[in-house]
PDB file of C-alpha atoms and ligand atoms in Angstrom:
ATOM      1  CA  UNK A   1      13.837  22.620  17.869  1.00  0.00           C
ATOM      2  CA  UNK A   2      15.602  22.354  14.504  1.00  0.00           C
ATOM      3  CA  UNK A   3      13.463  23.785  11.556  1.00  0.00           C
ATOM      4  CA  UNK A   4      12.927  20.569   9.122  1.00  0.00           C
ATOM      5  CA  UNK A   5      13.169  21.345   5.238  1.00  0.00           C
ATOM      6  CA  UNK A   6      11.339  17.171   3.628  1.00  0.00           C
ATOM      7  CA  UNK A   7      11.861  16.646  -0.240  1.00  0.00           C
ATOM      8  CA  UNK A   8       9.334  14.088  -1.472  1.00  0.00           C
ATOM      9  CA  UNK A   9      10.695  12.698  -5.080  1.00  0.00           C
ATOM     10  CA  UNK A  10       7.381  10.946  -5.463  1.00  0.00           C
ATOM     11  CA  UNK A  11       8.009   8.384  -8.247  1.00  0.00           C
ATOM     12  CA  UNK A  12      10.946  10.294  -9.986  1.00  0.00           C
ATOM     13  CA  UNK A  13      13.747   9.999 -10.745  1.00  0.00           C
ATOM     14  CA  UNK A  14      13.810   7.292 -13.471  1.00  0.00           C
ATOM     15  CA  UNK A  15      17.392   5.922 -12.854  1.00  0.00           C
ATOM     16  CA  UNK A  16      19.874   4.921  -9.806  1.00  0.00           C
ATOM     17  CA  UNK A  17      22.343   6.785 -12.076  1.00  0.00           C
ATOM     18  CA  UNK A  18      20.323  10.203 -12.018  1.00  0.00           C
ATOM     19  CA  UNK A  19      19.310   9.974  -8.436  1.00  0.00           C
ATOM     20  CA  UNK A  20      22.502   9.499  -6.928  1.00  0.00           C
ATOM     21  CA  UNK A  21      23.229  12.534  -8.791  1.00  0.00           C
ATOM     22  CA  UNK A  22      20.463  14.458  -7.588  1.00  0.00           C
ATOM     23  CA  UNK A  23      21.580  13.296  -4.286  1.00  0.00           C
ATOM     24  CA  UNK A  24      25.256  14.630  -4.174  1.00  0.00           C
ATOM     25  CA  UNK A  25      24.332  17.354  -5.923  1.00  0.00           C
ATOM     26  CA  UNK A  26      21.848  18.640  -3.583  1.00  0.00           C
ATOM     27  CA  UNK A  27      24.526  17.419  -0.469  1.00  0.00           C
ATOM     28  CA  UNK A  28      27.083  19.331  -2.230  1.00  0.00           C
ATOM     29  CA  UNK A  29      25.168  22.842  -2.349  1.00  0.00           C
ATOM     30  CA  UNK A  30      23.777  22.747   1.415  1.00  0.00           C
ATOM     31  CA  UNK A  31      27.414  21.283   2.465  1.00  0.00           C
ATOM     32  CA  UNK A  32      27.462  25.001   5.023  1.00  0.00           C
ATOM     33  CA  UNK A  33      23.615  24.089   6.371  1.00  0.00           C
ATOM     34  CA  UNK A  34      24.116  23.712  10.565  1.00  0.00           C
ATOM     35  CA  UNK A  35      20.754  24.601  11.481  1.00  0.00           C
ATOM     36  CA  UNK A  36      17.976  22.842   9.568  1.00  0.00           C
ATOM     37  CA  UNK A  37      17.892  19.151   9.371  1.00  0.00           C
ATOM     38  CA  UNK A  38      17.261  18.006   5.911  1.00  0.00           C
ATOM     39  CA  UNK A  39      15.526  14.713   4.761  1.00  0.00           C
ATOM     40  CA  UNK A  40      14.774  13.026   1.169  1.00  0.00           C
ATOM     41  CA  UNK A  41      11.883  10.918   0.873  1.00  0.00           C
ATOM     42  CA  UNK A  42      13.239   8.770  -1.697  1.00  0.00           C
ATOM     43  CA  UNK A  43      11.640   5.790  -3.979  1.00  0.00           C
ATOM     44  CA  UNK A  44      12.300   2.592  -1.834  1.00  0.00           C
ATOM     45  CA  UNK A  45      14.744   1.187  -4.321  1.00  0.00           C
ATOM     46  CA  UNK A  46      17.111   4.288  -4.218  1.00  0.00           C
ATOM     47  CA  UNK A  47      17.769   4.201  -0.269  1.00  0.00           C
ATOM     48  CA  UNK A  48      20.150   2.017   0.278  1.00  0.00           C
ATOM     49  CA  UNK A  49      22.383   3.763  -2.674  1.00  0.00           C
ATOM     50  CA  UNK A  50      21.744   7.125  -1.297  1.00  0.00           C
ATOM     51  CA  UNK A  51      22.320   6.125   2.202  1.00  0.00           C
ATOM     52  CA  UNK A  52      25.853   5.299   1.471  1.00  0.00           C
ATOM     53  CA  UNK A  53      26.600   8.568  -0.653  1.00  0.00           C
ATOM     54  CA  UNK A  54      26.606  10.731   2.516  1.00  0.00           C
ATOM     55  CA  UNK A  55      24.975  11.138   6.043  1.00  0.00           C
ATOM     56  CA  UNK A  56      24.236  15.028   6.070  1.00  0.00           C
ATOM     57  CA  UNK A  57      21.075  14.506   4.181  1.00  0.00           C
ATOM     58  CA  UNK A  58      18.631  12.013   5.967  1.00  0.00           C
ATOM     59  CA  UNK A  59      16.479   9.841   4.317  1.00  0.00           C
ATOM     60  CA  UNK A  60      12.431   9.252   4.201  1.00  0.00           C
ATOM     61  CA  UNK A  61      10.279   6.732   2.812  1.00  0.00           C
ATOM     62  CA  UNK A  62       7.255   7.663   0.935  1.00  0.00           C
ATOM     63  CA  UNK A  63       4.820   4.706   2.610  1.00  0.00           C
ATOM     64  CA  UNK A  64       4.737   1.440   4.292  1.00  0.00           C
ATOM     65  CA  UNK A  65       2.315  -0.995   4.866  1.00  0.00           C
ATOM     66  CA  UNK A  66      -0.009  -1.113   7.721  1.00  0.00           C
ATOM     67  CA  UNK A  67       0.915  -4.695   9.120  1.00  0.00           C
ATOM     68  CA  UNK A  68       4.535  -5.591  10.253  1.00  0.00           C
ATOM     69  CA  UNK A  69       5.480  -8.712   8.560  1.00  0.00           C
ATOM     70  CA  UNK A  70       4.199 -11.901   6.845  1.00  0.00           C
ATOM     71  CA  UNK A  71       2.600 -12.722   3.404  1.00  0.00           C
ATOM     72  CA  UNK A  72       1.802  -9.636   1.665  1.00  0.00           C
ATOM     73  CA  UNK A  73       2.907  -9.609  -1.854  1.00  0.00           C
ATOM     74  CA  UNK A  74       4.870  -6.660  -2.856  1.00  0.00           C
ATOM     75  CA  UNK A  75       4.975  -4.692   0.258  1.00  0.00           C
ATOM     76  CA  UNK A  76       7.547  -2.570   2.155  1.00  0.00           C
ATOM     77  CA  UNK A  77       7.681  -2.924   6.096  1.00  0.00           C
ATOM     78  CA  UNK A  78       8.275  -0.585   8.718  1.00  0.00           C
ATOM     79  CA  UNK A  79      11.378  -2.286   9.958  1.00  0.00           C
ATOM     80  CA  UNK A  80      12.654  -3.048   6.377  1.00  0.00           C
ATOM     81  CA  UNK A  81      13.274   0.872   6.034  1.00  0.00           C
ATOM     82  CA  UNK A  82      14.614   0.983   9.839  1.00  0.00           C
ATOM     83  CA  UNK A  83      16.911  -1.686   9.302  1.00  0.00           C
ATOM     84  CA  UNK A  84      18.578  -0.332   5.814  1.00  0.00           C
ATOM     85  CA  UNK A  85      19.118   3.159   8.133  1.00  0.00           C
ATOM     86  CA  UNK A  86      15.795   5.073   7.066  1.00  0.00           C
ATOM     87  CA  UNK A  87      14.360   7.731   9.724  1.00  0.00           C
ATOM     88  CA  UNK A  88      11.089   8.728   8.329  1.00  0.00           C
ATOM     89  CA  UNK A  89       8.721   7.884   6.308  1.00  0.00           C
ATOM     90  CA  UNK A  90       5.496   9.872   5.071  1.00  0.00           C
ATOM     91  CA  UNK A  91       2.217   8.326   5.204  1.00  0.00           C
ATOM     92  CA  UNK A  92      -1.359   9.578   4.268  1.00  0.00           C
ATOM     93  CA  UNK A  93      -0.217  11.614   1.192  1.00  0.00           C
ATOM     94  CA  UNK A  94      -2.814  12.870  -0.607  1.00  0.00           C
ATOM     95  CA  UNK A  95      -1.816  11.030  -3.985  1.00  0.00           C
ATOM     96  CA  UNK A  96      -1.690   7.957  -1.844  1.00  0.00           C
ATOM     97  CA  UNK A  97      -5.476   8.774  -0.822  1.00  0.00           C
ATOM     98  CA  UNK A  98      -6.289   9.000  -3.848  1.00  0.00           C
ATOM     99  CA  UNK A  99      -5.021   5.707  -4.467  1.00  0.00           C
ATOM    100  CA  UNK A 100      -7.237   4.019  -1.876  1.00  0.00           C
ATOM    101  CA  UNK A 101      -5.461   5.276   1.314  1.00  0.00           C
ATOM    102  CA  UNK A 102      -7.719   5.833   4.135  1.00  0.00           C
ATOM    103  CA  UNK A 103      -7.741   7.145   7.631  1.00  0.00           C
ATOM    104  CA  UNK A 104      -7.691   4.103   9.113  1.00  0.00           C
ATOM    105  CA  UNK A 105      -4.457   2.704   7.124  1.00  0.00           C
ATOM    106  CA  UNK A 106      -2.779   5.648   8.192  1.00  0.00           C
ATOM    107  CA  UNK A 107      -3.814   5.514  11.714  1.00  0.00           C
ATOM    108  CA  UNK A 108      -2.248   1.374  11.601  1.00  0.00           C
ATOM    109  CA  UNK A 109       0.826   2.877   9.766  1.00  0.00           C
ATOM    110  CA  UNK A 110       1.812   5.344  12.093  1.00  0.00           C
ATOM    111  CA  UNK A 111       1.573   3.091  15.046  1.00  0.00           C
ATOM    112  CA  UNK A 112       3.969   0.736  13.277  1.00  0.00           C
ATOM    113  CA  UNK A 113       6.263   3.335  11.972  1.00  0.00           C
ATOM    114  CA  UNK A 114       6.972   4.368  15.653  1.00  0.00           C
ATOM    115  CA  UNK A 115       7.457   1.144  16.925  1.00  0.00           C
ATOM    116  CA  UNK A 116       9.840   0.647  14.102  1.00  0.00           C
ATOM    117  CA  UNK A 117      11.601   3.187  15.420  1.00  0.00           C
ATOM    118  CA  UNK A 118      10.375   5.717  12.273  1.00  0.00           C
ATOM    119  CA  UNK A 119       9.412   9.350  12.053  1.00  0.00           C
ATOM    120  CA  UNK A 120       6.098   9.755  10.620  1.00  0.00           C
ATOM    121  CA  UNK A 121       5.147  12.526   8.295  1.00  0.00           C
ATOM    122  CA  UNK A 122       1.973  12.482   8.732  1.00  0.00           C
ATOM    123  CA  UNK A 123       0.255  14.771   5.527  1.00  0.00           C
ATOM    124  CA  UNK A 124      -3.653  16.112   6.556  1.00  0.00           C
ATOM    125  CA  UNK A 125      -5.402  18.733   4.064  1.00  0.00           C
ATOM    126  CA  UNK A 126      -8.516  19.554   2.492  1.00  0.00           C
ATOM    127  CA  UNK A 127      -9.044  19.211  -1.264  1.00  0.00           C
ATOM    128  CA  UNK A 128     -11.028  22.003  -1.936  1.00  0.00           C
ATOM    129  CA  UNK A 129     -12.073  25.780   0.500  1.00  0.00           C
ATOM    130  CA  UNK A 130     -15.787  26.168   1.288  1.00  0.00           C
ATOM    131  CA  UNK A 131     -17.322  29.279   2.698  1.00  0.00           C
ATOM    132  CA  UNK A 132     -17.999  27.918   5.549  1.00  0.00           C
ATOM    133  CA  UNK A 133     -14.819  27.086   6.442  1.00  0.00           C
ATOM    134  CA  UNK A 134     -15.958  23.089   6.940  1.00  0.00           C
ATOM    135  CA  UNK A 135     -12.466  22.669   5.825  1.00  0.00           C
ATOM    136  CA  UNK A 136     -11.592  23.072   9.510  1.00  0.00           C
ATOM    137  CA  UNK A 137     -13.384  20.459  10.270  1.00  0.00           C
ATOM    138  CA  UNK A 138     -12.591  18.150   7.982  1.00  0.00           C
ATOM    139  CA  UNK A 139      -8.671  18.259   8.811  1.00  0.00           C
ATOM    140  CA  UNK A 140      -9.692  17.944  12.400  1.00  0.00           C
ATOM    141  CA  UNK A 141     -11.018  14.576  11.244  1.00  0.00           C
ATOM    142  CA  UNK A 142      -8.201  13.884   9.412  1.00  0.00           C
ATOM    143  CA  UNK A 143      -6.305  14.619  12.697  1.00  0.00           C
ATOM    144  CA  UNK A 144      -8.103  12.739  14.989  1.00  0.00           C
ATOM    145  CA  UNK A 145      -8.830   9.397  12.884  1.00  0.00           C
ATOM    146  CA  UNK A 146      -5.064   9.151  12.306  1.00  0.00           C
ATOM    147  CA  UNK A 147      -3.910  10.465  15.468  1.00  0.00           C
ATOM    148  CA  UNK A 148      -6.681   7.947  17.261  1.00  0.00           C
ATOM    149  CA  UNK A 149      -5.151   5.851  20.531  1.00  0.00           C
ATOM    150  CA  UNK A 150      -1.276   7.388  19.674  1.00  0.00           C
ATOM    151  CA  UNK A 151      -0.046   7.568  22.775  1.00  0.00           C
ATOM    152  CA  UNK A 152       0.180  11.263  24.256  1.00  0.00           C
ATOM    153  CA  UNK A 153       4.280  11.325  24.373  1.00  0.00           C
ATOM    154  CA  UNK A 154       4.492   9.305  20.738  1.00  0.00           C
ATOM    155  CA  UNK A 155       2.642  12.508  19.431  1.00  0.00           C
ATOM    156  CA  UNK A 156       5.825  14.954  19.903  1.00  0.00           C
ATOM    157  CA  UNK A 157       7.663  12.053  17.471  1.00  0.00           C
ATOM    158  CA  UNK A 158       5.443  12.747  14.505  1.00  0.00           C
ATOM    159  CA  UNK A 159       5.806  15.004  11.944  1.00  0.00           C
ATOM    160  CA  UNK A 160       2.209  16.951  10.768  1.00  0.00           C
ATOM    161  CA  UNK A 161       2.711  18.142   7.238  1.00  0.00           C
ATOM    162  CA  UNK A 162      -0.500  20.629   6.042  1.00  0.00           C
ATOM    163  CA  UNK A 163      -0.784  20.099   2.230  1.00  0.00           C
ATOM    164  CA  UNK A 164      -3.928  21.573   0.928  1.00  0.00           C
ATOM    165  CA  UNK A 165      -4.609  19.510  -2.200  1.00  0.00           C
ATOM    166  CA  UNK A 166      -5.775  22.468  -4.308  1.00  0.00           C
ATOM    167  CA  UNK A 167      -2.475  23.882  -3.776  1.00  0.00           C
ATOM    168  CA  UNK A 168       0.142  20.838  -4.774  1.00  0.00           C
ATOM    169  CA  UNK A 169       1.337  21.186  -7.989  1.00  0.00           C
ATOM    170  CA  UNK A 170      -0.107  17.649  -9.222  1.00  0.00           C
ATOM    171  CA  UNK A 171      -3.683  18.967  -8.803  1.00  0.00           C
ATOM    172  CA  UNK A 172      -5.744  20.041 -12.001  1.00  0.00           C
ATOM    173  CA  UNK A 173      -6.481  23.541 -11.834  1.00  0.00           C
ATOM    174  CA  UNK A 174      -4.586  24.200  -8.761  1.00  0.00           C
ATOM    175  CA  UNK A 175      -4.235  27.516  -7.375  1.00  0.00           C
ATOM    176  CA  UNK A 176      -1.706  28.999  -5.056  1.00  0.00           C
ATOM    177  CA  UNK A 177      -1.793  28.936  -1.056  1.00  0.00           C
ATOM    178  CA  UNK A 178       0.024  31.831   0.925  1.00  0.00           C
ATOM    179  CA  UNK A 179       1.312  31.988   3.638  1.00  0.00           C
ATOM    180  CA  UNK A 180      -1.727  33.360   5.469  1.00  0.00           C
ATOM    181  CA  UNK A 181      -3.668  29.587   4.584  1.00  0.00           C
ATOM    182  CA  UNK A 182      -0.725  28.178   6.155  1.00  0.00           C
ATOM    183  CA  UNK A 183      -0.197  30.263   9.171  1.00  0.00           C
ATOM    184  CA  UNK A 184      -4.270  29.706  10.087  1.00  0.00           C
ATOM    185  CA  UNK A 185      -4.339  25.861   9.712  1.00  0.00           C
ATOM    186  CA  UNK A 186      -0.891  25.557  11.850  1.00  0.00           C
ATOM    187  CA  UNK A 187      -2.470  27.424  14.140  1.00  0.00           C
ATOM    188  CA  UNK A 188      -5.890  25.277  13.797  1.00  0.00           C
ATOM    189  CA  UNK A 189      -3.904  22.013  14.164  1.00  0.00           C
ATOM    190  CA  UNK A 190      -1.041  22.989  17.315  1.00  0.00           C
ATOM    191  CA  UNK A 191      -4.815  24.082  19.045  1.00  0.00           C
ATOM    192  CA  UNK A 192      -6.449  20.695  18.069  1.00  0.00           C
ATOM    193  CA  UNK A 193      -3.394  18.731  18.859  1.00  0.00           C
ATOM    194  CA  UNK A 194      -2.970  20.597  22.212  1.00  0.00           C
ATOM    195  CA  UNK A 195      -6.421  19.276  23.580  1.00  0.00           C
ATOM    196  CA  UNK A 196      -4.899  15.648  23.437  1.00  0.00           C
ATOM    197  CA  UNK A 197      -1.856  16.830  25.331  1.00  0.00           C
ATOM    198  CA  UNK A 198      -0.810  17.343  29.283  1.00  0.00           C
ATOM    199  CA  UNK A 199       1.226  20.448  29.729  1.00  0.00           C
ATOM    200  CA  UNK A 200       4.447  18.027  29.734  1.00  0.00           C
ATOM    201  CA  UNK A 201       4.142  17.395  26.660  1.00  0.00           C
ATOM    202  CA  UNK A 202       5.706  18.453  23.411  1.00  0.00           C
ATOM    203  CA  UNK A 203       4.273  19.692  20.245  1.00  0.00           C
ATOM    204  CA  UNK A 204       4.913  18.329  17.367  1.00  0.00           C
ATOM    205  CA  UNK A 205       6.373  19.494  14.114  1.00  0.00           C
ATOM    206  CA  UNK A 206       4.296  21.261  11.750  1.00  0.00           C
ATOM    207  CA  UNK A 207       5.232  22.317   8.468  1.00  0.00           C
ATOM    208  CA  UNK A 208       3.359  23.339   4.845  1.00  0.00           C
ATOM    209  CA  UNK A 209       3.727  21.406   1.642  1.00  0.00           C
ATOM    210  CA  UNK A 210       1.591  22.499  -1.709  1.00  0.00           C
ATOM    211  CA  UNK A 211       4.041  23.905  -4.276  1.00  0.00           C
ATOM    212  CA  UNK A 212       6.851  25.515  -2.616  1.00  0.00           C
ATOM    213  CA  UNK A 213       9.135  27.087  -4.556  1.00  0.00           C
ATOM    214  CA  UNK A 214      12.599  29.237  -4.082  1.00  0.00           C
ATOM    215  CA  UNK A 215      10.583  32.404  -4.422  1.00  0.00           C
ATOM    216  CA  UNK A 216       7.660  31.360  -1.831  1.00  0.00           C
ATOM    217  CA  UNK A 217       9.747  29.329   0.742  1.00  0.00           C
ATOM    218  CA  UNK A 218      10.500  32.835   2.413  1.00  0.00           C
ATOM    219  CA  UNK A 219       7.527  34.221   3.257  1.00  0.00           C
ATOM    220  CA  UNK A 220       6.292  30.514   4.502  1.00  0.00           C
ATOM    221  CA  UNK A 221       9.277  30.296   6.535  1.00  0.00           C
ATOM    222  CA  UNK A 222       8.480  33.753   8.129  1.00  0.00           C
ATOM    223  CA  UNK A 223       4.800  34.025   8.011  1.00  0.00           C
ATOM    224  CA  UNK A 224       3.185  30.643   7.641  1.00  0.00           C
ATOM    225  CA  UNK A 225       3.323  29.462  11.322  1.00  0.00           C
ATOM    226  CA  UNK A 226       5.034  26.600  10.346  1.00  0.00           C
ATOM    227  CA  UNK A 227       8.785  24.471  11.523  1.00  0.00           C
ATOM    228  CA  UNK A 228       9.521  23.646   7.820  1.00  0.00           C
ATOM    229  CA  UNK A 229       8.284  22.664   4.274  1.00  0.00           C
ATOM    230  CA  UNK A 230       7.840  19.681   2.411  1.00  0.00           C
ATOM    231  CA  UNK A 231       8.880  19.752  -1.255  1.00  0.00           C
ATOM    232  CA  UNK A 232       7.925  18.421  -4.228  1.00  0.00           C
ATOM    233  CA  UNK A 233       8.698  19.397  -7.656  1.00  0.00           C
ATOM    234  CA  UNK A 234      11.123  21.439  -6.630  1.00  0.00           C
ATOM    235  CA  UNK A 235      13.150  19.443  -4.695  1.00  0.00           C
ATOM    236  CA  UNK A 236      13.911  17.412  -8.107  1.00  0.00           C
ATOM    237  CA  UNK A 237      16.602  20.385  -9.113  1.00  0.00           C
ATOM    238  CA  UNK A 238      19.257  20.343  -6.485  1.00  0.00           C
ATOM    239  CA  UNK A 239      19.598  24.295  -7.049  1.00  0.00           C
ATOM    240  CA  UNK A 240      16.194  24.954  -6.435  1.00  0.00           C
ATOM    241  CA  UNK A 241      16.037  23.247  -3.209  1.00  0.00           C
ATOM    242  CA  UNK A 242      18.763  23.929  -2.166  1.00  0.00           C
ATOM    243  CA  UNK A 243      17.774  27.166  -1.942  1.00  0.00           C
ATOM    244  CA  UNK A 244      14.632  26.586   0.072  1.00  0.00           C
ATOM    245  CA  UNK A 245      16.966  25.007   2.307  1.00  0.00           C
ATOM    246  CA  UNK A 246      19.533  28.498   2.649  1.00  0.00           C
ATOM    247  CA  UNK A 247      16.323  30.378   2.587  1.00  0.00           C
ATOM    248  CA  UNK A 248      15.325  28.218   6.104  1.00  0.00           C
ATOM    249  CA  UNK A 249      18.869  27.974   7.050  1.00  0.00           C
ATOM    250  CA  UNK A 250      18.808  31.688   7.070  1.00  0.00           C
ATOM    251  CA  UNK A 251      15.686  32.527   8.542  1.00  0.00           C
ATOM    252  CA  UNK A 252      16.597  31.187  11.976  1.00  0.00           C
ATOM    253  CA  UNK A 253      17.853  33.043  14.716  1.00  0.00           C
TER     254      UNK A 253
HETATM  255  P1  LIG B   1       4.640  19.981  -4.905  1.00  0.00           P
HETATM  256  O1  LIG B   1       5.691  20.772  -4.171  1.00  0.00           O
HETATM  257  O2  LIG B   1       5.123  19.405  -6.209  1.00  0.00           O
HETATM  258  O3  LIG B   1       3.335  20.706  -4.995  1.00  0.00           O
HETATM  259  O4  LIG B   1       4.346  18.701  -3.999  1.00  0.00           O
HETATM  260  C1  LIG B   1       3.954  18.886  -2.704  1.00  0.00           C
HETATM  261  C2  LIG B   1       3.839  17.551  -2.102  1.00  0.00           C
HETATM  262  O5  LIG B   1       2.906  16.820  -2.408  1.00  0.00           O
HETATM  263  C3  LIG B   1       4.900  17.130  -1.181  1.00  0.00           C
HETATM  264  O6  LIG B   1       4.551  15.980  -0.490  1.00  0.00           O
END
């Protein structure tokens, strides 16, 4: 399978103007990329302009909401992103969580998203590392609340993105993750996803997101157990992630 290399804008940037820009700029510098599929998780308002700018990058949104139509004042469907060409979408970031997102949402979301016809990313990680290594545990939770009653070949569809809050670079006092951190919660989360799977089925995708950067992406790529990053701050300079994306591109075989 393809190694996947997600930029998440968040809530930048501030014009149509500059984000088309950011857009063809970044499709410009990966335009000799075969091997690793490439999506932006855009602000809602920019898809449809990026959408028609070019068709090598494809595009994410950054949430939906957990029912699939009807009277809910200033919300974004499911099938509103399918329908204007969207593939994915991520749901259960941790700045989202921190907003009020729980479990359970996520859980809805994701149900809809794949009926929609949507890739979920779903994002699982623990805020803070304990000695006792509860934070295991506590992304196993994560796993399994949001994961409950998907069924066993929908699972191969979704997208698990590890982002260790203490690592993203919107945390207070954040600290770096390496590689290793990555490498043993991939590992942690194929094993817990495996006991929900027959042999038929497929994994899913995991990749790391917490700070990636075009001096990092390497050894993550290499060492961190993962299919791919997701990319914040960095993916808003078009050089920078494109780089990450070269850096993937050239670490497959
Ligand atoms: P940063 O790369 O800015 O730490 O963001 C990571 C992230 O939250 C991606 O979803």
């Amino acid at each position: 399978m393809k190694k996947i290399i997600i930029a998440n804008w968040k809530m930048n940037p501030s014009s149509p103007k500059e984000a088309g820009q950011l857009f063809s700029n970044t499709v410009k510098l990966i335009s000799g990329v075969k091997k690793t599929e490439v999506v932006i998780c855009a602000p809602y308002v920019y898809l449809s302009g990026l959408k028609k700018l070019s068709s090598k990058i494809s595009l994410g949104g950054q949430n939906i909401f957990k029912v699939e139509e009807g009277a809910y004042t200033g919300e974004i469907s499911a099938d509103m992103l399918y329908n204007i060409g969207v593939q994915y979408v991520i749901l259960g970031h941790s700045e989202r969580r921190a907003l009020g997102e729980n479990n359970l949402n996520v859980n809805k979301k994701i149900k809809i998203a794949l009926r929609a016809g949507l890739t979920p990313i779903l994002c699982v990680g623990e805020d803070k590392r304990d000695e006792n290594h509860g934070y295991f545990n506590f992304v196993k939770n994560q796993l399994e609340e949001c994961l409950n009653g998907v069924q066993k070949d929908s699972l191969s569809k979704i997208i698990i993105a590890y982002e260790p809050v203490w690592a993203i670079s919107s945390t207070l006092n954040r600290r770096d993750a390496n590689a290793n951190d990555s490498r043993e919660m991939a590992i942690f989360i194929r094993k817990t996803i495996s006991d929900k799977l027959n042999n038929q089925n497929k994994m899913p995708r995991i990749i790391y997101g917490g700070s990636v950067n075009e001096r990092d992406a390497e050894d993550f790529i290499k060492n961190g157990g993962v299919d791919g990053l997701l990319v914040g701050r960095a993916s808003l300079n078009a050089k920078k992630f494109s780089s990450i994306v070269k850096i993937c591109e050239a670490s497959e075989r």
